[in-house]
Tab-separated table of C-alpha atoms in Angstrom:
chain	number	residue	atom	x	y	z
U	8	MET	CA	131.300	88.506	121.116
U	9	ARG	CA	129.016	86.435	118.945
U	10	ALA	CA	126.364	86.368	121.661
U	11	LEU	CA	126.608	90.138	122.018
U	12	VAL	CA	126.140	90.661	118.274
U	13	ILE	CA	123.115	88.362	118.270
U	14	LEU	CA	121.656	90.243	121.240
U	15	ILE	CA	122.129	93.586	119.471
U	16	VAL	CA	120.508	92.278	116.297
U	17	VAL	CA	117.536	90.847	118.214
U	18	ALA	CA	117.105	94.111	120.119
U	19	ALA	CA	117.213	96.109	116.886
U	20	ILE	CA	114.592	93.863	115.291
U	21	ALA	CA	112.390	94.199	118.361
U	22	LEU	CA	112.688	97.979	118.301
U	23	ILE	CA	111.841	98.155	114.596
U	24	ALA	CA	108.909	95.777	115.061
U	25	GLY	CA	107.641	97.808	118.003
U	26	ASP	CA	108.038	100.993	116.019
U	27	ARG	CA	106.007	99.619	113.096
U	28	ILE	CA	103.286	98.260	115.372
U	29	ALA	CA	102.951	101.608	117.139
U	30	VAL	CA	102.744	103.562	113.902
U	31	VAL	CA	100.090	101.220	112.472
U	32	VAL	CA	97.945	101.606	115.600
U	33	ALA	CA	98.227	105.407	115.454
U	34	GLN	CA	97.482	105.506	111.725
U	35	ASN	CA	94.419	103.295	112.152
U	36	GLU	CA	92.990	105.540	114.866
U	37	ILE	CA	93.427	108.668	112.756
U	38	GLY	CA	91.797	106.884	109.814
U	39	ARG	CA	88.814	105.816	111.928
U	40	ARG	CA	88.271	109.370	113.169
U	41	ILE	CA	88.382	110.871	109.676
U	42	ALA	CA	86.012	108.208	108.320
U	43	ALA	CA	83.537	108.767	111.155
U	44	GLU	CA	83.585	112.575	110.941
U	45	TYR	CA	83.088	112.719	107.177
U	46	ALA	CA	80.871	109.664	106.642
U	47	LEU	CA	83.387	107.892	104.422
U	48	ASP	CA	82.528	104.425	103.140
U	49	ARG	CA	85.821	103.074	104.444
U	50	ASP	CA	88.727	104.194	106.588
U	51	PRO	CA	91.244	106.236	104.585
U	52	ALA	CA	94.861	105.159	104.182
U	53	VAL	CA	96.993	107.096	106.670
U	54	ASP	CA	100.781	107.445	106.556
U	55	ILE	CA	102.662	109.111	109.391
U	56	GLY	CA	105.905	110.338	107.852
U	57	GLY	CA	109.346	110.131	109.412
U	58	PHE	CA	111.345	107.240	110.808
U	59	PRO	CA	111.615	106.014	113.432
U	60	PHE	CA	108.068	106.711	114.506
U	61	LEU	CA	108.717	106.199	118.220
U	62	THR	CA	111.331	108.943	118.262
U	63	GLN	CA	108.683	111.382	117.082
U	64	ALA	CA	106.074	109.838	119.364
U	65	VAL	CA	108.187	110.399	122.482
U	66	ASP	CA	108.293	114.084	121.629
U	67	GLY	CA	104.627	114.085	120.580
U	68	ARG	CA	105.479	115.820	117.296
U	69	TYR	CA	105.189	114.439	113.768
U	70	GLU	CA	106.542	116.021	110.581
U	71	THR	CA	103.727	115.022	108.230
U	72	ILE	CA	100.623	112.872	108.177
U	73	ASP	CA	99.253	111.938	104.747
U	74	ILE	CA	95.625	110.838	104.460
U	75	ARG	CA	94.253	109.330	101.244
U	76	ALA	CA	90.491	109.274	101.553
U	77	GLY	CA	89.325	108.388	98.030
U	78	GLU	CA	85.786	109.702	97.450
U	79	TRP	CA	83.990	112.267	99.595
U	80	SER	CA	80.662	114.014	99.074
U	81	GLU	CA	79.137	117.263	100.286
U	82	GLN	CA	76.180	119.331	99.016
U	83	ASP	CA	75.531	116.959	96.108
U	84	VAL	CA	79.151	117.246	94.953
U	85	THR	CA	81.354	114.159	95.000
U	86	VAL	CA	85.110	114.510	94.698
U	87	ARG	CA	87.567	111.702	94.140
U	88	ASP	CA	91.268	111.104	94.774
U	89	LEU	CA	90.962	113.170	97.967
U	90	ARG	CA	94.327	113.573	99.679
U	91	LEU	CA	94.984	115.482	102.892
U	92	THR	CA	98.414	116.364	104.254
U	93	LEU	CA	98.908	117.567	107.818
U	94	THR	CA	102.188	119.283	108.700
U	95	ASP	CA	103.930	119.998	111.996
U	96	VAL	CA	101.520	117.816	113.967
U	97	THR	CA	101.383	117.459	117.741
U	98	ALA	CA	99.582	114.607	119.502
U	99	PRO	CA	100.476	112.489	122.546
U	100	LEU	CA	101.172	108.871	121.553
U	101	ALA	CA	99.190	107.555	124.520
U	102	ASP	CA	96.073	109.339	123.263
U	103	LEU	CA	96.438	107.996	119.740
U	104	ILE	CA	96.904	104.431	120.923
U	105	ALA	CA	93.917	104.823	123.265
U	106	GLY	CA	91.776	105.915	120.327
U	107	ASP	CA	91.619	109.565	121.360
U	108	THR	CA	92.496	111.844	118.431
U	109	THR	CA	90.906	114.981	119.891
U	110	THR	CA	94.301	116.239	121.079
U	111	LEU	CA	95.795	116.120	117.577
U	112	VAL	CA	96.704	119.570	116.271
U	113	ALA	CA	98.339	120.422	112.930
U	114	ALA	CA	99.985	123.768	112.271
U	115	GLY	CA	98.903	123.492	108.639
U	116	ALA	CA	97.010	121.273	106.240
U	117	THR	CA	96.619	121.007	102.490
U	118	ALA	CA	94.011	119.123	100.506
U	119	GLU	CA	93.746	118.017	96.898
U	120	ALA	CA	90.849	116.416	95.046
U	121	VAL	CA	89.351	115.958	91.594
U	122	VAL	CA	85.861	117.028	90.557
U	123	ALA	CA	85.083	114.725	87.631
U	124	TYR	CA	83.572	116.255	84.501
U	125	ASP	CA	80.406	114.187	84.944
U	126	THR	CA	79.874	116.089	88.191
U	127	VAL	CA	80.686	119.462	86.622
U	128	ARG	CA	78.180	118.814	83.827
U	129	ARG	CA	75.322	118.465	86.350
U	130	PHE	CA	75.650	122.157	87.263
U	131	ALA	CA	76.339	123.501	83.764
U	132	ASP	CA	73.940	124.467	80.985
U	133	ASP	CA	71.913	121.619	79.473
U	134	GLY	CA	73.532	122.251	76.109
U	135	VAL	CA	77.001	121.187	77.263
U	136	ARG	CA	78.247	118.258	75.201
U	137	GLU	CA	81.969	118.014	75.973
U	138	LEU	CA	84.287	119.372	78.664
U	139	SER	CA	88.076	119.452	78.460
U	140	ASP	CA	91.127	121.337	79.651
U	141	SER	CA	92.717	124.239	77.815
U	142	PRO	CA	95.643	126.583	78.561
U	143	ASP	CA	93.182	129.293	79.630
U	144	GLY	CA	90.716	127.266	81.693
U	145	LEU	CA	87.806	124.884	81.256
U	146	GLN	CA	86.786	124.444	77.612
U	147	VAL	CA	83.150	123.585	76.947
U	148	THR	CA	81.669	122.595	73.613
U	149	GLY	CA	77.953	122.297	72.997
U	150	THR	CA	74.791	123.819	71.609
U	151	PHE	CA	73.494	126.681	73.713
U	152	ARG	CA	70.283	128.686	73.863
U	153	VAL	CA	71.437	132.223	74.505
U	154	GLU	CA	69.366	135.276	75.513
U	155	GLY	CA	67.730	136.885	72.505
U	156	LEU	CA	68.277	133.900	70.230
U	157	PRO	CA	65.247	131.698	69.486
U	158	PHE	CA	67.369	128.652	68.564
U	159	PRO	CA	70.388	126.888	70.062
U	160	VAL	CA	73.816	127.959	68.805
U	161	PRO	CA	76.802	125.567	68.532
U	162	ALA	CA	79.911	127.082	70.102
U	163	THR	CA	83.062	126.411	72.090
U	164	ILE	CA	83.404	128.452	75.277
U	165	VAL	CA	86.306	128.804	77.720
U	166	PHE	CA	85.412	129.354	81.378
U	167	ALA	CA	87.551	130.961	84.077
U	168	MET	CA	87.307	129.302	87.500
U	169	ALA	CA	87.520	130.922	90.922
U	170	PRO	CA	86.680	129.950	94.519
U	171	THR	CA	83.898	132.015	96.091
U	172	ALA	CA	81.792	131.903	99.237
U	173	ASP	CA	79.198	129.892	97.316
U	174	GLY	CA	81.595	127.424	95.714
U	175	ILE	CA	83.585	127.174	92.491
U	176	GLU	CA	82.337	129.903	90.169
U	177	LEU	CA	82.769	129.391	86.418
U	178	THR	CA	82.443	132.387	84.096
U	179	PRO	CA	82.774	132.506	80.281
U	180	ILE	CA	85.872	134.447	79.176
U	181	SER	CA	85.993	133.605	75.466
U	182	VAL	CA	83.677	132.160	72.839
U	183	GLN	CA	84.124	130.731	69.379
U	184	ALA	CA	80.929	130.148	67.427
U	185	ALA	CA	80.693	127.318	64.924
U	186	VAL	CA	81.605	128.120	61.340
U	187	GLY	CA	78.729	129.983	59.735
U	188	GLY	CA	76.986	130.525	63.063
U	189	PRO	CA	76.032	133.900	64.548
U	190	ALA	CA	78.490	135.854	66.661
U	191	LEU	CA	77.835	135.494	70.372
U	192	PRO	CA	78.510	138.510	72.635
U	193	LEU	CA	80.602	137.551	75.652
U	194	SER	CA	78.614	139.849	77.945
U	195	VAL	CA	75.440	137.914	77.184
U	196	LEU	CA	77.140	134.563	77.725
U	197	SER	CA	78.498	135.691	81.086
U	198	ARG	CA	74.956	136.330	82.297
U	199	SER	CA	73.277	133.251	80.879
U	200	LEU	CA	75.909	130.495	81.017
U	201	ALA	CA	77.903	131.241	84.186
U	202	PHE	CA	77.365	128.605	86.866
U	203	THR	CA	78.609	127.561	90.305
U	204	ILE	CA	79.616	124.178	91.695
U	205	PRO	CA	78.558	124.297	95.389
U	206	LEU	CA	81.866	123.093	96.819
U	207	GLN	CA	83.108	125.698	99.301
U	208	ASP	CA	85.869	123.737	100.982
U	209	LEU	CA	87.380	120.301	101.577
U	210	PRO	CA	87.649	118.282	104.824
U	211	LEU	CA	89.564	119.640	107.838
U	212	GLY	CA	88.228	123.109	107.072
U	213	ALA	CA	90.567	123.480	104.089
U	214	GLU	CA	89.437	126.417	101.958
U	215	ILE	CA	89.815	126.158	98.197
U	216	THR	CA	92.752	128.188	96.920
U	217	ALA	CA	93.194	127.041	93.315
U	218	ILE	CA	91.334	125.188	90.546
U	219	ARG	CA	92.726	123.960	87.253
U	220	ALA	CA	91.212	121.960	84.431
U	221	ALA	CA	92.885	118.661	83.549
U	222	ALA	CA	92.099	115.691	81.350
U	223	ASP	CA	90.112	113.906	84.067
U	224	GLY	CA	88.298	116.839	85.671
U	225	LEU	CA	88.841	119.936	87.777
U	226	HIS	CA	91.802	119.574	90.140
U	227	VAL	CA	91.092	121.463	93.345
U	228	SER	CA	93.681	122.561	95.910
U	229	ALA	CA	92.840	123.823	99.399
U	230	ALA	CA	94.617	124.858	102.581
U	231	ALA	CA	93.946	125.337	106.290
U	232	ALA	CA	95.861	126.482	109.350
U	233	GLU	CA	95.727	125.373	112.979
U	234	VAL	CA	93.681	122.244	112.378
U	235	ARG	CA	92.381	120.849	115.667
U	236	PHE	CA	90.676	117.463	115.608
U	237	ALA	CA	88.716	118.509	118.686
U	238	ASP	CA	87.012	121.145	116.523
U	239	LEU	CA	86.044	118.830	113.668
U	240	PRO	CA	82.298	118.906	112.931
């Protein structure tokens, strides 16, 4: 009986060890592919969800795959804290272990990232001094030269944010001039101070669906459907 128990324990340890080795190999291959396709400085951290891994691998289906890629740049815009989540993924284990991720398909994918305020400032008016979050959107404080005014005017402006075909579009929706300063018409501000951050989507073809201002920058969410690694640029 004792020998049988020892044999069972050893077999269980071997299965767990084999499971962990297989999942690490698969995760590394996915990380290498993402890093190569998007010119990342280092391979992202990849986590294939679900345990045991081999049970999923036999079926070739995986519940979730989380990818933490850190920084990523496109069109002069750098985002940080980039995280991608693939759901309902299919991929043969043999292909992953062999380094072939082209057969990987995800029914859906979401992406999240942060556009730091230093990056936002590069596309905004030169008069911007401070950016912060507010209940209504992005709050900007500075001294602005507005149409029809020969001198800069100190003011605090709140911008609404929306994804467009050209990127993240920011439009003034309210303005509060400094005490004693001239009133600033919102219609004029909308024409002269609106700007766009040229970030149309995130990796894996995820299109931006929501933007919110936070203490550390603009938090961007995106989504995609039917992600096929064979179609990656």
